[in-house]
Coordinates of C-alpha atoms in Angstrom, one line a residue:
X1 CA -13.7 54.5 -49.1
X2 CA -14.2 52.8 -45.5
X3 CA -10.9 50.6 -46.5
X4 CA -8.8 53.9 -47.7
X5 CA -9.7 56.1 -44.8
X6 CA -9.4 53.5 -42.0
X7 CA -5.6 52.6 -43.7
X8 CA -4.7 56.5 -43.9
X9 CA -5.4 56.9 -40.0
X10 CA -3.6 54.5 -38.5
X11 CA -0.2 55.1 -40.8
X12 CA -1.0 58.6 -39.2
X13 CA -0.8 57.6 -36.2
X14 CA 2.1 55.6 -36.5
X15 CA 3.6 57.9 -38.0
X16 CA 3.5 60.2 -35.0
X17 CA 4.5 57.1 -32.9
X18 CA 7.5 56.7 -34.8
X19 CA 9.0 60.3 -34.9
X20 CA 7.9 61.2 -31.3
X21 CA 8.4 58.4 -29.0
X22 CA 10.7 55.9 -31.4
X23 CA 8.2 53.0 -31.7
X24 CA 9.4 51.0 -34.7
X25 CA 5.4 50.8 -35.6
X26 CA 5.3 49.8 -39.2
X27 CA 6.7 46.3 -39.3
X28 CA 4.1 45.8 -36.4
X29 CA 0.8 44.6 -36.0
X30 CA -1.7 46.6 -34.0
X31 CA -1.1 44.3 -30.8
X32 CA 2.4 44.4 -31.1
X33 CA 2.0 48.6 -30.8
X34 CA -0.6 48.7 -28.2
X35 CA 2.3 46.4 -25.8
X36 CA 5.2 49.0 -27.1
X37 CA 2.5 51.4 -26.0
X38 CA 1.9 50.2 -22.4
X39 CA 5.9 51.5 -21.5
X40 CA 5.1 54.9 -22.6
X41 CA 4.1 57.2 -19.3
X42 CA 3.1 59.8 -21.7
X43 CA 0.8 57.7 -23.8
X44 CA -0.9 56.1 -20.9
X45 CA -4.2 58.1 -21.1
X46 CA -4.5 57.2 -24.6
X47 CA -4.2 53.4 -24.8
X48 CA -7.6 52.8 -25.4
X49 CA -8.5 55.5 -27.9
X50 CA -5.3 53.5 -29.8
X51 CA -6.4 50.5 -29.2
X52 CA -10.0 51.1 -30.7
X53 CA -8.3 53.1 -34.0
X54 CA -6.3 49.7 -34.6
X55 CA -8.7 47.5 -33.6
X56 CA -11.6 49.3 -35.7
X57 CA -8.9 49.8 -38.7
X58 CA -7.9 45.7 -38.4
X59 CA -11.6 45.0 -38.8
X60 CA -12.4 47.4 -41.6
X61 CA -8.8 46.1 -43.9
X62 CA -9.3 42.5 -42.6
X63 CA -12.9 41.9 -41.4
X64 CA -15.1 43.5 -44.0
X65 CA -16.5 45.6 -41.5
X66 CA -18.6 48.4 -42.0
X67 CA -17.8 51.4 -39.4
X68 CA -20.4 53.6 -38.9
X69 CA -19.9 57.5 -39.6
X70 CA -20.1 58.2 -35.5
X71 CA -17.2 55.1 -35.6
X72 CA -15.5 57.2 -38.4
X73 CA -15.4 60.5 -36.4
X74 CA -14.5 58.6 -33.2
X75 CA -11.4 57.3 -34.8
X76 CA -10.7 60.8 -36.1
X77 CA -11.2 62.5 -32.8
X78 CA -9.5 59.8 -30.8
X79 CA -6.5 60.1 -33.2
X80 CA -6.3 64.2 -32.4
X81 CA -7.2 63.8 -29.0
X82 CA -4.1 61.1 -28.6
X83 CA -1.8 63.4 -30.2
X84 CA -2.8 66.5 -28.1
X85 CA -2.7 64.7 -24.9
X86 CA 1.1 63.4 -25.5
X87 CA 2.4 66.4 -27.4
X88 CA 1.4 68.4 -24.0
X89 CA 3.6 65.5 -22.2
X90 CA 6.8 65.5 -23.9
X91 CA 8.6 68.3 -24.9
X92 CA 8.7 68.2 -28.8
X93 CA 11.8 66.8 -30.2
X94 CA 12.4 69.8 -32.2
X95 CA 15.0 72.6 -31.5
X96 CA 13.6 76.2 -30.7
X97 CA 13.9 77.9 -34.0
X98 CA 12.2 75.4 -35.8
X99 CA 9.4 75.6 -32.6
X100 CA 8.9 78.4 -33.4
X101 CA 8.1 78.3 -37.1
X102 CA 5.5 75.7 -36.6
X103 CA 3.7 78.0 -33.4

């Protein structure tokens, strides 16, 4: 379920790229995102944890490859750890009210 897992995360990601910050991230590859990426003050700490869910995704869907479980935890945990880092960065695009349901 290497192939399942590894497509899941990314469209997460992307996902959260596309509703927080506006990057049109599913008719791109994983390159093309990275260099949408690179303009984002707020993503900065997290272009490499992107880089290696993509690049670690690409390879799994188009490579064969066989992640290890530490490599399927990394992804995971790079994948919150982007998402925490920005969310503290930006204020959510969400009125109070509805910030307040979701606290």
């Amino acid at each position: 379920q290497e192939k399942q897992y590894h497509t899941y995360l990314p469209d997460i990601v992307r996902t959260y790229l596309e509703e927080q910050f506006k990057i049109d991230c599913f008719d791109k590859t994983s390159s093309e995102i990275i260099q949408q990426v690179k303009k984002i003050k707020a993503l900065s700490t997290s272009r490499q944890n992107l880089r290696f869910i993509f690049e670690t995704a690409d390879m799994v869907k188009f490579a064969k490859s066989k992640p290890t479980p530490d490599e399927h935890i990394q992804s995971l945990e790079q994948a919150k750890e982007m998402v925490l880092e920005s969310y503290k960065k930006v204020k959510p695009m969400v009125n109070n009210d509805e910030e307040r349901k979701i606290v």
